[in-house]
Amino acid sequence: GAGVSQSPSNKVTEKGKDVELRCDPISGHTALYWYRQSLGQGLEFLIYFQGNSAPDKSGLPSDRFSAERTGGSVSTLTIQRTQQEDSAVYLCASSAGQGLSYSPLHFGNGTRLTVT
Amino acid sequence: AQSVTQPDIHITVSEGASLELRCNYSYGATPYLFWYVQSPGQGLQLLLKYFSGDTLVQGIKGFEAEFKRSQSSFNLRKPSVHWSDAAEYFCAVGGIGAAGNKLTFGGGTRVLVKP
């Protein structure tokens, strides 16, 4: 597609429920990132996938968060047993090559998650 | 660990006036530096980037930024602001190697433009 696509654009869920957020990166982009943007905050790195390498999960805030990337393309971020502090905009980005010098990140419009 | 500080949370500027947004970074090696803009209801858009070479880089929409290694800064400037520049601006740092492939963002500066 023309850009990074994320779905749903908005998600309201009850505390304790699980949610799945989806990201379709730009076709051919090998790197995929998930970031979280809380109200009034900057972007917090969550996880990074590069090709078939093991993902960099160093930013995941707890074991309730997980992500996978199937076939090197679509990615799903899963949050189990959601808490109110998980409410944020979850942003996905992709880039074309290994390393930031090859291609900067292209961001999707995000999924706004609200946990009630 | 890499980090980015944007000291100004909000800036209000009159249309036609100049704008400068501050960014200070901490990074253990040669940094890659970026400025992104997030307009209301839109995704983040890359304004400009610095990898190496000339320390004054030009970007889209009339923006420029200057890399100053001695001050660990990468301030963003625009000589004459337009109303459409009202948005939130994020500075980010990354680098080479596996640890550097992730961008670390500052907290953002929200720019309001007065008519």
Coordinates of C-alpha atoms in Angstrom, one line a residue:
Chain A
G1 CA 0.0 0.0 0.0
A2 CA 0.9 3.6 -0.1
G3 CA 1.7 3.9 3.6
V4 CA 1.7 2.1 6.9
S5 CA -1.8 1.0 7.8
Q6 CA -3.0 0.3 11.3
S7 CA -6.3 -1.1 12.5
P8 CA -8.5 -0.4 14.3
S9 CA -8.1 3.3 14.4
N10 CA -9.9 3.4 17.8
K11 CA -10.4 0.7 20.3
V12 CA -12.3 0.9 23.6
T13 CA -12.1 -2.1 25.9
E14 CA -12.9 -3.0 29.5
K15 CA -10.1 -3.4 32.0
G16 CA -9.0 -7.0 32.1
K17 CA -9.8 -7.8 28.5
D18 CA -7.2 -8.7 25.8
V19 CA -6.7 -6.6 22.7
E20 CA -5.0 -7.1 19.4
L21 CA -3.7 -4.2 17.3
R22 CA -2.7 -4.7 13.7
C23 CA 0.0 -3.1 11.6
D24 CA 0.5 -3.5 7.8
P25 CA 3.8 -2.0 6.9
I26 CA 4.8 -0.5 3.6
S27 CA 5.4 -3.3 1.1
G28 CA 9.0 -4.3 1.0
H29 CA 10.0 -2.7 4.2
T30 CA 12.0 -5.2 6.3
A31 CA 12.0 -3.3 9.6
L32 CA 8.9 -2.7 11.7
Y33 CA 8.6 -0.9 15.0
W34 CA 5.9 -0.4 17.6
Y35 CA 5.8 2.7 19.8
R36 CA 3.4 4.0 22.4
Q37 CA 2.3 7.6 22.8
S38 CA 0.6 8.4 26.1
L39 CA -1.3 11.6 26.6
G40 CA 1.1 14.5 26.7
Q41 CA 4.1 12.2 26.4
G42 CA 6.7 11.5 23.8
L43 CA 6.9 8.2 21.9
E44 CA 8.0 5.2 23.9
F45 CA 9.7 2.4 22.1
L46 CA 8.1 -1.0 22.5
I47 CA 9.5 -3.5 20.1
Y48 CA 11.5 -3.7 16.8
F49 CA 11.5 -6.4 14.1
Q50 CA 14.2 -6.7 11.4
G51 CA 13.7 -9.3 8.8
N52 CA 14.0 -12.8 10.2
S53 CA 16.2 -11.7 13.2
A54 CA 15.0 -12.1 16.7
P55 CA 13.0 -9.0 17.7
D56 CA 14.3 -6.4 20.1
K57 CA 11.7 -6.6 22.8
S58 CA 13.6 -4.3 25.2
G59 CA 10.8 -1.7 25.4
L60 CA 7.9 -3.9 26.3
P61 CA 6.6 -2.6 29.6
S62 CA 5.4 -5.9 31.0
D63 CA 4.8 -9.6 30.1
R64 CA 1.2 -8.6 29.3
F65 CA 2.6 -7.1 26.1
S66 CA 3.7 -9.3 23.1
A67 CA 4.0 -8.8 19.4
E68 CA 4.6 -11.0 16.4
R69 CA 5.3 -10.5 12.8
T70 CA 4.1 -13.1 10.4
G71 CA 5.8 -13.7 7.1
G72 CA 8.0 -10.7 7.6
S73 CA 5.0 -8.4 6.9
V74 CA 1.9 -7.9 9.0
S75 CA 2.5 -7.4 12.7
T76 CA 0.1 -7.8 15.7
L77 CA 0.6 -6.2 19.1
T78 CA -1.3 -8.1 21.8
I79 CA -2.0 -6.7 25.2
Q80 CA -3.4 -9.2 27.7
R81 CA -5.5 -8.3 30.8
T82 CA -5.5 -4.6 29.9
Q83 CA -5.1 -2.0 32.5
Q84 CA -6.2 1.6 32.5
E85 CA -2.5 2.7 32.3
D86 CA -2.4 1.0 28.9
S87 CA -4.6 3.7 27.4
A88 CA -2.5 5.4 24.8
V89 CA -2.0 5.7 21.0
Y90 CA -0.1 2.8 19.7
L91 CA 2.0 3.7 16.6
C92 CA 3.5 1.4 14.1
A93 CA 6.4 2.3 11.8
S94 CA 8.3 0.6 9.1
S95 CA 11.6 1.3 7.2
A96 CA 13.2 -0.1 4.2
G97 CA 16.6 -1.3 5.3
Q98 CA 18.8 -2.4 8.1
G99 CA 19.8 0.6 10.0
L100 CA 18.3 4.1 10.2
S101 CA 20.8 5.5 7.6
Y102 CA 19.1 3.5 4.9
S103 CA 15.6 4.7 5.4
P104 CA 13.9 6.7 8.1
L105 CA 10.8 5.5 9.8
H106 CA 7.4 5.9 8.2
F107 CA 4.6 5.9 10.7
G108 CA 1.0 4.9 10.6
N109 CA -1.8 7.0 12.0
G110 CA -1.9 4.8 15.1
T111 CA -4.5 3.0 17.1
R112 CA -6.1 4.9 20.0
L113 CA -6.7 2.5 22.8
T114 CA -9.0 3.4 25.7
V115 CA -9.3 1.0 28.7
T116 CA -12.3 1.7 30.8
Chain B
A1 CA 21.6 4.8 27.0
Q2 CA 20.4 7.2 24.4
S3 CA 18.0 10.0 25.4
V4 CA 16.5 13.2 24.0
T5 CA 15.4 16.3 25.8
Q6 CA 13.1 18.9 24.4
P7 CA 13.0 21.6 27.0
D8 CA 10.0 23.5 25.8
I9 CA 6.7 21.7 26.1
H10 CA 4.7 24.5 24.5
I11 CA 5.7 27.4 22.3
T12 CA 3.4 30.1 21.0
V13 CA 4.6 32.1 18.0
S14 CA 2.9 34.7 15.8
E15 CA 2.4 33.9 12.1
G16 CA 5.3 35.3 10.1
A17 CA 7.7 35.2 13.1
S18 CA 10.7 32.9 13.3
L19 CA 10.6 29.7 15.2
E20 CA 13.3 27.7 17.0
L21 CA 12.7 24.4 18.8
R22 CA 15.4 23.1 21.0
C23 CA 16.6 19.5 21.2
N24 CA 19.4 18.0 23.2
Y25 CA 20.5 14.4 22.9
S26 CA 22.6 11.9 24.7
Y27 CA 24.2 9.2 22.6
G28 CA 27.4 7.2 23.0
A29 CA 28.4 7.2 19.4
T30 CA 27.9 9.3 16.3
P31 CA 24.1 10.0 16.3
Y32 CA 21.6 9.9 13.6
L33 CA 19.2 12.8 14.4
F34 CA 15.7 13.4 13.2
W35 CA 12.8 15.8 13.5
Y36 CA 9.2 14.6 13.0
V37 CA 6.0 16.6 13.0
Q38 CA 2.6 15.4 14.1
S39 CA -0.3 17.5 12.9
P40 CA -3.7 17.1 14.6
G41 CA -5.2 13.8 13.5
Q42 CA -2.3 12.9 11.4
G43 CA 0.6 10.5 11.7
L44 CA 4.2 11.5 12.2
Q45 CA 5.9 13.0 9.2
L46 CA 9.7 13.2 8.8
L47 CA 10.8 16.8 8.5
L48 CA 14.5 16.3 8.1
K49 CA 17.4 14.1 9.2
Y50 CA 21.1 14.3 9.9
F51 CA 23.5 11.4 9.4
S52 CA 26.8 13.0 8.5
G53 CA 28.4 15.8 6.6
D54 CA 27.1 19.3 6.5
T55 CA 25.9 20.1 10.0
L56 CA 23.1 22.4 8.6
V57 CA 20.4 20.3 7.1
Q58 CA 17.4 21.4 5.1
G59 CA 14.0 19.7 5.3
I60 CA 10.6 20.0 4.0
K61 CA 8.2 22.9 4.6
G62 CA 11.0 25.4 4.9
F63 CA 12.5 23.9 8.1
E64 CA 16.2 23.5 8.8
A65 CA 18.2 22.1 11.7
E66 CA 21.8 22.5 12.8
F67 CA 23.8 19.7 14.5
K68 CA 26.2 21.0 17.1
R69 CA 28.3 18.1 18.5
S70 CA 29.9 20.3 21.1
Q71 CA 26.5 21.2 22.6
S72 CA 24.8 17.8 21.9
S73 CA 22.1 19.8 20.2
F74 CA 20.0 19.6 17.1
N75 CA 17.7 22.6 17.1
L76 CA 15.0 23.1 14.5
R77 CA 14.3 26.5 12.9
K78 CA 12.0 28.1 10.5
P79 CA 12.4 31.8 9.4
S80 CA 8.8 32.5 9.0
V81 CA 6.0 30.5 10.5
H82 CA 2.7 29.7 8.7
W83 CA -0.5 28.9 10.5
S84 CA -0.3 25.4 9.1
D85 CA 2.9 24.8 11.1
A86 CA 0.8 24.5 14.3
A87 CA 1.6 20.9 15.4
E88 CA 3.6 18.9 17.7
Y89 CA 7.3 18.4 16.9
F90 CA 9.5 15.5 18.0
C91 CA 13.2 15.2 18.0
A92 CA 14.7 11.7 17.8
V93 CA 18.1 10.1 18.0
G94 CA 19.3 6.7 16.7
G95 CA 22.5 5.3 15.4
I96 CA 24.2 2.4 13.8
G97 CA 24.3 -1.2 15.0
A98 CA 21.5 -3.3 16.5
A99 CA 21.1 -1.1 19.6
G100 CA 20.8 2.0 17.5
N101 CA 18.2 0.8 15.1
K102 CA 15.5 2.0 17.4
L103 CA 14.7 5.7 17.6
T104 CA 14.5 7.4 20.9
F105 CA 12.1 10.3 20.9
G106 CA 11.9 13.4 23.0
G107 CA 8.8 14.4 24.8
G108 CA 7.7 16.8 22.0
T109 CA 7.1 20.5 21.7
R110 CA 3.6 21.7 20.9
V111 CA 3.6 24.8 18.6
L112 CA 0.7 27.2 18.6
V113 CA 0.6 29.8 15.9
K114 CA -1.2 33.1 16.6
P115 CA -2.7 35.0 13.7

